[in-house]
Short mmCIF file of C-alpha atoms and ligand atoms in Angstrom, two decimals:
data_model
loop_
_atom_site.label_atom_id
_atom_site.label_comp_id
_atom_site.label_asym_id
_atom_site.label_seq_id
_atom_site.Cartn_x
_atom_site.Cartn_y
_atom_site.Cartn_z
CA MET A 1 -50.78 27.98 -23.22
CA ALA A 2 -50.00 24.91 -21.14
CA VAL A 3 -46.34 24.01 -20.56
CA ASP A 4 -45.17 21.24 -22.88
CA PRO A 5 -44.96 18.17 -20.66
CA GLY A 6 -42.44 16.60 -23.06
CA PRO A 7 -42.85 13.22 -24.66
CA ALA A 8 -44.89 10.62 -22.79
CA ARG A 9 -42.41 8.15 -21.30
CA PRO A 10 -43.19 4.50 -20.90
CA ALA A 11 -39.92 4.05 -19.01
CA VAL A 12 -39.49 6.38 -16.07
CA LEU A 13 -36.19 7.00 -14.33
CA GLY A 14 -36.11 5.89 -10.71
CA GLN A 15 -33.52 6.40 -7.98
CA ASN A 16 -30.15 7.37 -9.38
CA GLN A 17 -26.82 8.49 -8.06
CA TYR A 18 -23.32 8.85 -9.41
CA GLY A 19 -19.85 9.67 -8.24
CA LYS A 20 -16.29 8.39 -7.92
CA ALA A 21 -15.76 5.17 -5.99
CA GLU A 22 -12.67 4.17 -4.03
CA THR A 23 -10.41 7.16 -4.50
CA ARG A 24 -7.29 6.05 -2.66
CA VAL A 25 -5.71 8.96 -0.87
CA VAL A 26 -2.67 8.81 1.39
CA ARG A 27 -1.93 11.96 3.38
CA ILE A 28 1.46 12.36 5.05
CA THR A 29 1.84 15.08 7.67
CA ARG A 30 5.43 15.92 8.56
CA ASP A 31 6.24 17.02 12.08
CA GLY A 32 10.02 17.24 11.69
CA ALA A 33 11.38 13.71 11.45
CA THR A 34 8.11 12.31 12.82
CA HIS A 35 5.58 11.58 10.10
CA HIS A 36 1.87 10.88 10.49
CA ILE A 37 -0.15 8.94 7.94
CA LYS A 38 -3.82 8.81 6.97
CA ASP A 39 -4.82 6.27 4.33
CA LEU A 40 -8.38 6.32 3.01
CA GLY A 41 -10.54 4.85 0.28
CA VAL A 42 -13.21 7.49 -0.41
CA SER A 43 -16.41 6.82 -2.38
CA VAL A 44 -18.62 9.79 -3.29
CA SER A 45 -22.24 9.36 -4.48
CA LEU A 46 -24.14 12.44 -5.63
CA SER A 47 -27.82 12.82 -6.47
CA GLY A 48 -30.26 15.63 -7.30
CA ASP A 49 -31.58 17.13 -10.55
CA MET A 50 -30.12 14.48 -12.79
CA ASP A 51 -33.13 13.53 -14.94
CA GLU A 52 -31.86 15.28 -18.05
CA VAL A 53 -28.51 13.56 -18.29
CA HIS A 54 -30.36 10.25 -18.31
CA TYR A 55 -33.23 11.25 -20.62
CA SER A 56 -31.58 13.60 -23.12
CA GLY A 57 -27.89 13.33 -22.43
CA SER A 58 -27.53 16.97 -21.33
CA ASN A 59 -24.58 17.22 -18.96
CA ALA A 60 -25.52 20.72 -17.80
CA ASN A 61 -26.07 19.54 -14.19
CA VAL A 62 -23.28 16.99 -14.08
CA LEU A 63 -20.21 17.69 -12.00
CA PRO A 64 -17.73 15.13 -13.41
CA THR A 65 -16.81 12.18 -11.22
CA ASP A 66 -13.22 13.11 -12.07
CA THR A 67 -13.83 16.39 -10.24
CA ALA A 68 -15.10 14.48 -7.21
CA LYS A 69 -11.80 12.58 -7.18
CA ASN A 70 -9.77 15.79 -7.54
CA THR A 71 -11.74 17.37 -4.70
CA VAL A 72 -10.80 14.50 -2.40
CA TYR A 73 -7.10 15.06 -3.15
CA ALA A 74 -7.31 18.86 -2.93
CA PHE A 75 -9.20 18.73 0.40
CA ALA A 76 -6.62 16.28 1.78
CA LYS A 77 -3.96 18.90 1.06
CA GLU A 78 -5.90 22.02 2.10
CA TYR A 79 -7.68 20.80 5.22
CA GLY A 80 -5.78 17.64 6.14
CA ILE A 81 -7.50 14.49 7.37
CA ALA A 82 -8.20 14.78 11.11
CA SER A 83 -10.63 11.86 10.98
CA ALA A 84 -12.60 9.98 8.33
CA GLU A 85 -15.82 11.49 9.70
CA GLN A 86 -14.57 15.07 9.67
CA PHE A 87 -13.14 14.63 6.16
CA GLY A 88 -16.41 13.10 4.90
CA ILE A 89 -18.51 15.90 6.44
CA HIS A 90 -16.32 18.46 4.73
CA LEU A 91 -16.64 16.80 1.34
CA ALA A 92 -20.39 16.14 1.52
CA ARG A 93 -21.09 19.73 2.59
CA HIS A 94 -18.95 21.04 -0.26
CA PHE A 95 -20.79 19.14 -3.00
CA VAL A 96 -24.27 20.04 -1.74
CA THR A 97 -23.59 23.71 -0.99
CA SER A 98 -21.47 24.53 -4.06
CA GLN A 99 -23.59 22.83 -6.76
CA PRO A 100 -27.30 23.77 -6.81
CA PRO A 101 -28.37 20.68 -8.84
CA ILE A 102 -26.79 18.39 -6.24
CA HIS A 103 -29.20 17.86 -3.34
CA ARG A 104 -27.61 14.96 -1.59
CA ALA A 105 -24.08 13.69 -1.19
CA ARG A 106 -23.13 10.42 0.42
CA VAL A 107 -19.47 9.92 1.24
CA ARG A 108 -18.35 6.47 2.27
CA ILE A 109 -14.87 6.05 3.65
CA GLU A 110 -12.73 3.03 4.42
CA GLU A 111 -9.77 3.84 6.59
CA TYR A 112 -6.69 1.62 6.51
CA ALA A 113 -4.97 1.84 9.89
CA TRP A 114 -1.19 1.91 10.28
CA GLU A 115 1.02 1.44 13.32
CA ARG A 116 4.58 2.60 13.75
CA ILE A 117 7.42 0.12 13.38
CA GLU A 118 9.48 0.52 16.55
CA HIS A 119 13.17 0.48 15.65
CA SER A 120 16.49 1.98 16.66
CA GLY A 121 17.23 3.80 13.39
CA ARG A 122 16.69 7.49 12.73
CA GLY A 123 13.32 9.15 12.08
CA ALA A 124 9.74 8.00 12.65
CA HIS A 125 8.45 7.34 9.16
CA SER A 126 8.04 3.55 9.07
CA PHE A 127 4.63 1.95 9.42
CA VAL A 128 3.03 -1.49 9.38
CA ARG A 129 -0.62 -1.96 8.41
CA ARG A 130 -2.81 -3.00 11.30
CA GLY A 131 -4.50 -6.37 10.93
CA GLN A 132 -1.16 -7.72 9.90
CA GLU A 133 -0.05 -10.91 8.36
CA THR A 134 -1.03 -14.52 7.83
CA ARG A 135 1.53 -16.98 9.14
CA LEU A 136 2.39 -20.03 7.04
CA ALA A 137 4.17 -23.33 7.68
CA GLN A 138 5.02 -26.31 5.46
CA ILE A 139 6.43 -29.53 6.93
CA THR A 140 7.77 -32.40 4.82
CA TYR A 141 8.98 -35.78 6.17
CA ASP A 142 10.18 -38.73 4.09
CA GLY A 143 10.69 -41.16 6.99
CA SER A 144 14.24 -40.03 7.71
CA SER A 145 14.60 -36.34 7.00
CA TRP A 146 12.52 -33.26 7.80
CA GLU A 147 12.15 -30.04 5.92
CA VAL A 148 10.41 -27.12 7.61
CA VAL A 149 9.58 -23.97 5.70
CA SER A 150 7.88 -21.14 7.57
CA GLY A 151 6.60 -17.92 6.13
CA LEU A 152 4.14 -15.10 6.07
CA LYS A 153 2.05 -13.14 3.62
CA ASP A 154 0.22 -9.81 3.62
CA LEU A 155 2.58 -8.01 6.01
CA THR A 156 2.07 -4.51 4.60
CA VAL A 157 4.69 -1.88 5.39
CA LEU A 158 5.38 1.69 4.34
CA ASN A 159 8.23 4.19 4.66
CA SER A 160 7.09 7.75 4.03
CA THR A 161 10.65 8.90 3.30
CA ASP A 162 14.25 7.62 2.98
CA SER A 163 13.51 5.99 -0.36
CA GLU A 164 14.96 7.00 -3.75
CA PHE A 165 14.96 5.45 -7.20
CA ARG A 166 17.46 7.01 -9.60
CA GLY A 167 20.23 6.22 -12.05
CA TYR A 168 18.32 3.44 -13.82
CA VAL A 169 18.50 2.49 -17.50
CA LYS A 170 16.53 4.78 -19.81
CA ASP A 171 15.43 3.67 -23.26
CA LYS A 172 12.98 5.30 -25.67
CA TYR A 173 10.01 3.93 -23.68
CA THR A 174 11.18 5.20 -20.29
CA THR A 175 9.07 8.02 -18.89
CA LEU A 176 9.50 7.41 -15.13
CA PRO A 177 10.91 10.52 -13.42
CA GLU A 178 13.79 9.95 -11.04
CA ALA A 179 12.68 10.02 -7.41
CA ARG A 180 14.81 11.48 -4.62
CA ASP A 181 12.15 11.16 -1.94
CA ARG A 182 9.33 8.73 -2.55
CA ILE A 183 7.03 6.51 -0.51
CA LEU A 184 8.20 2.91 -0.39
CA ALA A 185 5.40 0.45 0.37
CA THR A 186 5.04 -3.29 -0.02
CA SER A 187 3.15 -6.33 1.21
CA VAL A 188 5.77 -8.79 2.32
CA ARG A 189 5.43 -12.39 1.20
CA ALA A 190 8.24 -14.51 2.63
CA ARG A 191 9.26 -18.14 3.08
CA TRP A 192 12.25 -19.27 5.09
CA ARG A 193 13.72 -22.75 5.37
CA PHE A 194 15.27 -24.10 8.53
CA GLY A 195 18.60 -25.92 8.61
CA TRP A 196 16.99 -28.46 10.96
CA THR A 197 16.52 -31.83 9.22
CA GLY A 198 16.21 -34.34 12.04
CA GLU A 199 15.58 -35.17 15.66
CA GLU A 200 19.28 -35.61 16.52
CA GLN A 201 19.68 -31.83 16.02
CA PRO A 202 18.22 -29.43 18.58
CA VAL A 203 14.70 -28.48 17.53
CA PRO A 204 14.28 -24.74 16.95
CA ASP A 205 11.81 -22.83 19.12
CA TRP A 206 9.32 -22.28 16.32
CA GLU A 207 7.32 -19.58 18.11
CA GLU A 208 10.34 -17.50 19.04
CA SER A 209 11.90 -18.02 15.63
CA TYR A 210 8.79 -16.76 13.86
CA ALA A 211 8.46 -13.69 16.05
CA GLU A 212 12.12 -12.78 15.71
CA THR A 213 12.28 -13.39 11.96
CA LYS A 214 9.29 -11.13 11.48
CA ARG A 215 10.88 -8.52 13.75
CA HIS A 216 14.11 -8.56 11.75
CA LEU A 217 12.21 -8.21 8.47
CA LEU A 218 10.37 -5.16 9.86
CA GLN A 219 13.46 -3.57 11.36
CA ALA A 220 15.50 -4.01 8.20
CA PHE A 221 12.68 -2.44 6.21
CA ALA A 222 12.46 0.50 8.62
CA GLU A 223 16.18 1.09 9.02
CA THR A 224 17.37 0.77 5.41
CA TYR A 225 17.81 4.01 3.48
CA SER A 226 16.48 2.58 0.23
CA LEU A 227 17.98 3.15 -3.21
CA SER A 228 15.63 0.52 -4.68
CA LEU A 229 13.19 -2.10 -3.43
CA GLN A 230 15.73 -4.70 -4.61
CA GLN A 231 18.29 -3.29 -2.16
CA THR A 232 15.74 -3.18 0.66
CA LEU A 233 14.75 -6.78 -0.11
CA TYR A 234 18.36 -7.94 0.12
CA ARG A 235 18.84 -6.15 3.46
CA MET A 236 15.66 -7.76 4.86
CA GLY A 237 16.74 -11.27 3.87
CA ALA A 238 20.37 -10.74 4.86
CA ARG A 239 19.35 -9.50 8.29
CA VAL A 240 17.40 -12.70 8.93
CA ILE A 241 20.34 -14.88 7.79
CA GLU A 242 22.77 -12.82 9.92
CA HIS A 243 20.67 -12.93 13.11
CA ARG A 244 18.81 -16.24 12.93
CA GLY A 245 21.27 -19.12 12.80
CA GLU A 246 18.43 -21.65 12.41
CA VAL A 247 17.42 -20.19 9.02
CA ASP A 248 19.43 -21.31 5.96
CA GLU A 249 17.43 -19.74 3.18
CA ILE A 250 14.78 -17.05 2.79
CA ARG A 251 12.81 -16.10 -0.29
CA LEU A 252 11.04 -12.76 -0.50
CA SER A 253 8.40 -11.62 -2.96
CA LEU A 254 7.73 -7.89 -2.65
CA PRO A 255 5.13 -6.05 -4.72
CA ASN A 256 6.08 -2.40 -5.12
CA ARG A 257 2.87 -0.68 -4.00
CA HIS A 258 3.31 2.53 -5.95
CA HIS A 259 2.24 5.82 -4.38
CA PHE A 260 2.18 8.63 -6.94
CA LEU A 261 2.28 12.29 -5.93
CA VAL A 262 -0.98 13.94 -6.98
CA ASP A 263 -0.54 17.00 -9.22
CA LEU A 264 -2.34 19.75 -7.28
CA GLU A 265 -0.96 22.63 -9.40
CA PRO A 266 -4.20 22.90 -11.46
CA PHE A 267 -5.96 23.85 -8.18
CA GLY A 268 -3.26 26.35 -7.23
CA LEU A 269 -1.94 24.06 -4.49
CA LYS A 270 1.61 22.90 -3.89
CA ASN A 271 2.11 19.23 -3.13
CA ASP A 272 5.10 19.12 -0.85
CA ASN A 273 5.20 15.29 -0.64
CA GLU A 274 1.92 15.30 1.29
CA VAL A 275 -0.86 13.87 -0.88
CA TYR A 276 -0.46 10.58 -2.75
CA PHE A 277 -2.55 8.39 -4.99
CA ALA A 278 -2.14 4.76 -3.87
CA ALA A 279 -2.30 2.69 -7.07
CA ASP A 280 -3.29 -0.96 -6.75
CA ARG A 281 -2.17 -2.19 -10.18
CA PRO A 282 -0.02 -2.70 -12.06
CA TYR A 283 2.73 -3.05 -9.51
CA GLY A 284 6.42 -3.81 -9.68
CA LEU A 285 7.23 -7.26 -8.33
CA ILE A 286 10.66 -7.76 -6.82
CA GLU A 287 11.65 -11.30 -5.81
CA ALA A 288 14.86 -12.95 -4.64
CA THR A 289 16.32 -15.72 -2.47
CA ILE A 290 18.98 -14.95 0.14
CA LEU A 291 21.01 -17.96 1.26
CA ARG A 292 23.43 -18.79 4.01
CA ASP A 293 26.72 -19.09 2.12
CA GLY A 294 27.31 -22.66 1.00
CA ARG A 295 23.69 -23.81 1.46
CA GLU A 296 21.39 -25.03 -1.27
CA ALA A 297 18.36 -23.10 -2.56
CA ARG A 298 15.27 -25.29 -2.18
CA ILE A 299 12.37 -22.89 -1.77
CA PRO A 300 10.41 -22.76 -5.05
CA VAL A 301 10.78 -19.61 -7.12
CA ASP A 302 7.02 -19.07 -7.28
CA LEU A 303 5.74 -18.57 -3.74
CA THR A 304 2.05 -18.46 -4.63
CA HIS A 305 1.75 -22.26 -4.44
CA LEU A 306 3.65 -22.92 -1.24
O1 LIG B 401 12.64 0.09 -6.33
C1 LIG B 401 12.35 0.04 -7.54
N1 LIG B 401 12.92 -0.91 -8.32
C2 LIG B 401 12.65 -1.02 -9.65
O2 LIG B 401 13.19 -1.91 -10.35
C3 LIG B 401 11.73 -0.11 -10.19
N2 LIG B 401 11.22 0.07 -11.44
C4 LIG B 401 10.36 1.11 -11.38
O3 LIG B 401 9.69 1.53 -12.37
N3 LIG B 401 10.30 1.61 -10.12
C5 LIG B 401 11.15 0.86 -9.35
N4 LIG B 401 11.46 0.92 -8.04
#
């Protein structure tokens, strides 16, 4: 008897693939007080004998996309991330050789590069994202008086240790575990207003002032042992006011770019503060103005429109 060819299909399945896109994995490797960071967005696309899941809904050949995500995290722990290419080769080989229905795996990786923040504090666990910031300036003149506000946005920084968050209010909706050693990461958005209002006063060296203000923001971030992002924010602003006499006021808007430890216990692996999931939203948003004592606050509260 001839094999049943199944129902005639007027609509035939063409190319198909599936997987988990943009798994954000941050791998910290600790070499004593010197930390190394790898930060990747990994997208896995698998294809092979996948007709049935489309035609009949049978999942018998389907490795869940959730498993693809878990594999990325588990491999980051077990094998480390020497390079994006090596990590991708490892993953692609795993999917094709361990699952007979999967014939092809494509792994696309975006790597976000970090540089160390040079500073005089202890440890080497402070990083700034390469590509860096956009500089901003706003100048206002009414015929007699000047107001200059400078600033920056998208200056992304990360401390892989020396950050805690504990002792906060707990109500019946609080589930956040206290953290004694967490990653602290943010994209700095800042505006600072100069005391200079007119030509009779010496004009600040704008280029030097920008470079130094940025340097102080970075150094304060790197050198503060953080009990909260609020405390770090205050230290960043205060350091600018303390060191840059030309600046009267600074406003900082700091998104708390949460990095959650991945639970690797289900795979029999211990996560010793090594593998993190970098969440993009929602994020905490911590904002404040720091003023030279006696000066007036004039920078708008909402920095998005300045
Ligand atoms: O530094 C922090 N400040 C907070 O106010 C806060 N809230 C939260 O959930 N995590 C954090 N972290």
